[in-house]
PDB file of C-alpha atoms in Angstrom:
ATOM      1  CA  MET L 502     106.581 100.172 144.204  1.00 36.00           C
ATOM      2  CA  ARG L 503     107.320  97.813 145.726  1.00 37.00           C
ATOM      3  CA  CYS L 504     108.485  94.370 144.086  1.00 38.00           C
ATOM      4  CA  VAL L 505     107.984  90.993 145.977  1.00 38.00           C
ATOM      5  CA  MET L 506     109.017  88.331 143.727  1.00 36.00           C
ATOM      6  CA  ARG L 507     111.244  85.299 144.251  1.00 39.00           C
ATOM      7  CA  CYS L 508     113.766  83.777 141.301  1.00 40.00           C
ATOM      8  CA  ARG L 509     113.643  80.386 140.934  1.00 39.00           C
ATOM      9  CA  ASP L 510     117.261  79.336 140.719  1.00 38.00           C
ATOM     10  CA  GLN L 511     117.026  75.521 138.937  1.00 37.00           C
ATOM     11  CA  HIS L 512     119.786  74.309 140.853  1.00 38.00           C
ATOM     12  CA  ARG L 513     119.176  75.277 144.250  1.00 41.00           C
ATOM     13  CA  GLY L 514     115.525  75.735 144.781  1.00 43.00           C
ATOM     14  CA  THR L 515     113.673  78.996 145.269  1.00 42.00           C
ATOM     15  CA  ARG L 516     115.568  82.181 146.921  1.00 44.00           C
ATOM     16  CA  ASP L 517     114.338  85.437 147.796  1.00 46.00           C
ATOM     17  CA  THR L 518     117.255  87.398 147.819  1.00 49.00           C
ATOM     18  CA  ALA L 519     117.401  91.386 147.307  1.00 49.00           C
ATOM     19  CA  SER L 520     120.314  90.860 144.205  1.00 46.00           C
ATOM     20  CA  CYS L 521     117.289  88.854 142.745  1.00 46.00           C
ATOM     21  CA  ARG L 522     113.879  91.442 144.048  1.00 50.00           C
ATOM     22  CA  ALA L 523     115.834  94.559 142.907  1.00 50.00           C
ATOM     23  CA  ARG L 524     117.481  92.455 139.469  1.00 47.00           C
ATOM     24  CA  ARG L 525     113.121  92.184 138.701  1.00 49.00           C
ATOM     25  CA  CYS L 526     112.459  94.980 140.487  1.00 49.00           C
ATOM     26  CA  ALA L 527     114.253  97.216 137.518  1.00 49.00           C
ATOM     27  CA  TRP L 528     112.482  95.033 134.683  1.00 45.00           C
ATOM     28  CA  ARG L 529     109.339  96.186 135.672  1.00 53.00           C
ATOM     29  CA  LEU L 530     109.503  99.090 136.113  1.00 51.00           C
ATOM     30  CA  ALA L 531     110.798  99.317 132.847  1.00 48.00           C
ATOM     31  CA  GLY L 532     108.271  97.128 131.785  1.00 49.00           C
ATOM     32  CA  SER L 533     106.148  99.686 133.443  1.00 51.00           C
ATOM     33  CA  VAL L 534     107.414 102.972 131.907  1.00 49.00           C
ATOM     34  CA  TRP L 535     107.656 102.014 128.591  1.00 47.00           C
ATOM     35  CA  LEU L 536     104.005 100.892 128.591  1.00 50.00           C
ATOM     36  CA  GLY L 537     103.051 103.828 129.824  1.00 53.00           C
ATOM     37  CA  LEU L 538     104.745 105.886 127.528  1.00 52.00           C
ATOM     38  CA  ALA L 539     103.351 103.906 125.222  1.00 53.00           C
ATOM     39  CA  SER L 540     100.149 104.874 126.117  1.00 57.00           C
ATOM     40  CA  LEU L 541      99.888 108.151 126.511  1.00 56.00           C
ATOM     41  CA  PRO L 542      98.069 110.788 124.319  1.00 59.00           C
ATOM     42  CA  ALA L 543      99.468 113.169 122.106  1.00 57.00           C
ATOM     43  CA  LEU L 544     100.403 116.386 123.993  1.00 52.00           C
ATOM     44  CA  PRO L 545      99.237 119.323 123.150  1.00 53.00           C
ATOM     45  CA  PRO L 546     102.814 121.393 121.920  1.00 50.00           C
ATOM     46  CA  VAL L 547     104.149 124.144 124.348  1.00 52.00           C
ATOM     47  CA  ILE L 548     104.407 127.431 121.834  1.00 51.00           C
ATOM     48  CA  ALA L 549     107.628 129.571 122.136  1.00 51.00           C
ATOM     49  CA  ALA L 550     108.123 133.532 121.466  1.00 58.00           C
ATOM     50  CA  GLU L 551     111.150 131.684 119.985  1.00 69.00           C
ATOM     51  CA  PRO L 552     110.563 127.598 118.234  1.00 80.00           C
ATOM     52  CA  VAL L 553     112.266 125.459 120.030  1.00 80.00           C
ATOM     53  CA  HIS L 554     113.454 122.629 118.082  1.00 73.00           C
ATOM     54  CA  PHE L 555     115.509 119.571 117.929  1.00 71.00           C
ATOM     55  CA  SER L 556     118.058 117.043 115.791  1.00 76.00           C
ATOM     56  CA  THR L 557     118.355 113.694 116.571  1.00 76.00           C
ATOM     57  CA  GLY L 558     120.025 110.546 114.835  1.00 74.00           C
ATOM     58  CA  ILE L 559     118.544 107.160 114.557  1.00 74.00           C
ATOM     59  CA  GLY L 560     120.113 104.107 116.593  1.00 69.00           C
ATOM     60  CA  ASP L 561     119.385 100.921 118.145  1.00 54.00           C
ATOM     61  CA  ASP L 562     118.920 103.209 121.734  1.00 56.00           C
ATOM     62  CA  ASP L 563     116.803 106.057 120.377  1.00 70.00           C
ATOM     63  CA  PRO L 564     113.357 104.818 119.865  1.00 73.00           C
ATOM     64  CA  ILE L 565     112.384 105.966 123.376  1.00 69.00           C
ATOM     65  CA  GLU L 566     113.998 109.679 122.555  1.00 73.00           C
ATOM     66  CA  ILE L 567     112.642 109.900 119.604  1.00 74.00           C
ATOM     67  CA  GLU L 568     108.821 108.668 120.632  1.00 74.00           C
ATOM     68  CA  MET L 569     109.277 111.159 123.306  1.00 73.00           C
ATOM     69  CA  MET L 570     110.081 114.189 120.771  1.00 76.00           C
ATOM     70  CA  ARG L 571     107.182 113.309 118.149  1.00 71.00           C
ATOM     71  CA  ARG L 572     105.261 113.803 121.244  1.00 71.00           C
ATOM     72  CA  LEU L 573     106.716 117.116 122.176  1.00 77.00           C
ATOM     73  CA  HIS L 574     106.668 118.926 118.959  1.00 80.00           C
ATOM     74  CA  ASN L 575     104.265 119.382 116.108  1.00 87.00           C
ATOM     75  CA  LEU L 576     105.903 118.982 113.168  1.00 86.00           C
ATOM     76  CA  GLN L 577     108.744 116.543 112.173  1.00 89.00           C
ATOM     77  CA  LEU L 578     110.682 116.597 109.322  1.00 90.00           C
ATOM     78  CA  VAL L 579     112.675 113.200 107.744  1.00 91.00           C
ATOM     79  CA  PHE L 580     115.865 113.827 105.525  1.00 95.00           C
ATOM     80  CA  ALA L 581     116.907 110.887 103.125  1.00 95.00           C
ATOM     81  CA  LEU L 582     118.008 109.965  99.875  1.00 95.00           C
ATOM     82  CA  LYS L 583     115.792 108.706  96.967  1.00 93.00           C
ATOM     83  CA  GLY L 584     115.903 104.738  95.967  1.00 89.00           C
ATOM     84  CA  SER L 585     118.450 103.829  98.658  1.00 89.00           C
ATOM     85  CA  GLY L 586     116.458 105.435 101.472  1.00 86.00           C
ATOM     86  CA  SER L 587     120.205 106.640 103.147  1.00 91.00           C
ATOM     87  CA  TYR L 588     119.697 109.312 106.371  1.00 93.00           C
ATOM     88  CA  VAL L 589     121.629 112.214 105.012  1.00 93.00           C
ATOM     89  CA  ALA L 590     122.523 115.240 108.279  1.00 92.00           C
ATOM     90  CA  ASP L 591     123.503 118.226 108.128  1.00 94.00           C
ATOM     91  CA  VAL L 592     120.840 120.187 106.236  1.00 96.00           C
ATOM     92  CA  GLN L 593     119.581 123.578 106.665  1.00 97.00           C
ATOM     93  CA  VAL L 594     116.595 124.322 107.281  1.00 96.00           C
ATOM     94  CA  THR L 595     114.442 127.104 106.885  1.00 96.00           C
ATOM     95  CA  VAL L 596     111.091 127.909 109.048  1.00 95.00           C
ATOM     96  CA  TYR L 597     108.651 130.923 107.129  1.00 97.00           C
ATOM     97  CA  ASP L 598     105.692 132.103 108.112  1.00 95.00           C
ATOM     98  CA  ARG L 599     102.924 133.494 105.928  1.00 94.00           C
ATOM     99  CA  ALA L 600     103.808 136.587 106.188  1.00 95.00           C
ATOM    100  CA  GLY L 601     107.489 135.317 104.126  1.00 95.00           C
ATOM    101  CA  ARG L 602     109.081 136.469 107.613  1.00 95.00           C
ATOM    102  CA  LYS L 603     111.834 134.179 108.479  1.00 95.00           C
ATOM    103  CA  VAL L 604     111.143 132.397 112.184  1.00 94.00           C
ATOM    104  CA  LEU L 605     113.555 129.636 112.161  1.00 93.00           C
ATOM    105  CA  ALA L 606     117.048 128.876 110.517  1.00 94.00           C
ATOM    106  CA  THR L 607     119.619 126.283 111.585  1.00 93.00           C
ATOM    107  CA  VAL L 608     121.242 123.252 110.618  1.00 95.00           C
ATOM    108  CA  SER L 609     119.651 119.742 111.124  1.00 93.00           C
ATOM    109  CA  PRO L 610     122.693 118.089 112.218  1.00 91.00           C
ATOM    110  CA  GLY L 611     120.818 114.953 111.957  1.00 89.00           C
ATOM    111  CA  PRO L 612     117.956 112.744 109.550  1.00 92.00           C
ATOM    112  CA  LEU L 613     115.324 113.547 112.170  1.00 89.00           C
ATOM    113  CA  PHE L 614     114.304 116.920 112.945  1.00 89.00           C
ATOM    114  CA  PHE L 615     111.365 118.012 115.693  1.00 87.00           C
ATOM    115  CA  ALA L 616     110.292 122.035 115.965  1.00 88.00           C
ATOM    116  CA  THR L 617     108.052 123.429 117.848  1.00 89.00           C
ATOM    117  CA  LEU L 618     105.386 125.989 116.105  1.00 88.00           C
ATOM    118  CA  ALA L 619     102.492 128.468 116.379  1.00 91.00           C
ATOM    119  CA  PRO L 620      99.666 127.314 115.249  1.00 91.00           C
ATOM    120  CA  GLY L 621      99.108 128.746 110.826  1.00 93.00           C
ATOM    121  CA  GLN L 622     100.491 128.394 108.125  1.00 96.00           C
ATOM    122  CA  TYR L 623     104.430 128.280 107.434  1.00 96.00           C
ATOM    123  CA  ARG L 624     106.593 127.360 104.104  1.00 97.00           C
ATOM    124  CA  ILE L 625     109.645 125.123 105.051  1.00 96.00           C
ATOM    125  CA  GLU L 626     113.291 125.228 102.703  1.00 97.00           C
ATOM    126  CA  ALA L 627     115.715 121.830 103.311  1.00 97.00           C
ATOM    127  CA  ASP L 628     118.411 122.296 102.236  1.00 97.00           C
ATOM    128  CA  PHE L 629     122.105 119.399 101.543  1.00 96.00           C
ATOM    129  CA  ASN L 630     124.267 120.260  99.299  1.00 94.00           C
ATOM    130  CA  GLY L 631     123.108 123.139  97.641  1.00 94.00           C
ATOM    131  CA  ARG L 632     120.167 120.972  96.635  1.00 96.00           C
ATOM    132  CA  ARG L 633     117.050 123.245  98.532  1.00 97.00           C
ATOM    133  CA  GLN L 634     114.057 121.781  98.374  1.00 97.00           C
ATOM    134  CA  ALA L 635     110.329 123.863  99.770  1.00 97.00           C
ATOM    135  CA  LYS L 636     107.237 122.717 101.225  1.00 97.00           C
ATOM    136  CA  THR L 637     104.211 124.324 102.570  1.00 96.00           C
ATOM    137  CA  THR L 638     102.366 123.486 105.682  1.00 93.00           C
ATOM    138  CA  THR L 639      99.183 124.226 108.553  1.00 94.00           C
ATOM    139  CA  ILE L 640      99.962 123.609 112.189  1.00 90.00           C
ATOM    140  CA  GLY L 641      97.131 123.166 113.599  1.00 90.00           C
ATOM    141  CA  HIS L 642      96.543 123.593 117.525  1.00 89.00           C
ATOM    142  CA  SER L 643      96.329 120.150 118.026  1.00 86.00           C
ATOM    143  CA  GLY L 644      98.048 116.917 116.415  1.00 84.00           C
ATOM    144  CA  ARG L 645     101.588 116.704 114.240  1.00 85.00           C
ATOM    145  CA  ARG L 646     102.772 117.348 110.701  1.00 90.00           C
ATOM    146  CA  ASP L 647     104.767 115.139 109.832  1.00 90.00           C
ATOM    147  CA  LEU L 648     106.931 116.442 106.286  1.00 91.00           C
ATOM    148  CA  GLN L 649     109.457 114.565 104.345  1.00 94.00           C
ATOM    149  CA  PHE L 650     112.605 115.295 101.943  1.00 96.00           C
ATOM    150  CA  TYR L 651     113.690 113.409  99.600  1.00 95.00           C
ATOM    151  CA  TRP L 652     117.031 113.874  97.956  1.00 95.00           C
ATOM    152  CA  ASP L 653     118.577 111.954  94.535  1.00 91.00           C
ATOM    153  CA  GLY L 654     121.008 110.242  95.022  1.00 81.00           C
ATOM    154  CA  GLU L 655     124.516 111.255  94.826  1.00 64.00           C
TER     155      GLU L 655
END
């Protein structure tokens, strides 16, 4: 991609310097990447022998990373407190398949948890400070399941 743009400095007229072009190209490239990412369809998940999982927090610099995780995984879990909506972390996550076999057991260090599971029915248990919740969901061949777990505030 070649940028040929001119920078305008109000006091000195028009100039076309390499640093000005580089700065404009960087902004144009960043905008193109963001728009390209936003327009991509959700990718079909790649099913591994062991479930792939990822946990992250919430921050100002994370929206692109979070959107990528949403597109790459077919299960998203969110952990928060009732009422305040404050996110919680260090949640024990256990996933069982339809036959009751444990397919994943881990601790989510952040309030957002993503996993890629084979199509089927699952029971997901989330334990925060000794308080366990369980939900059942079905993972299809395409798309994503979003589940929220809320605990009473402390």
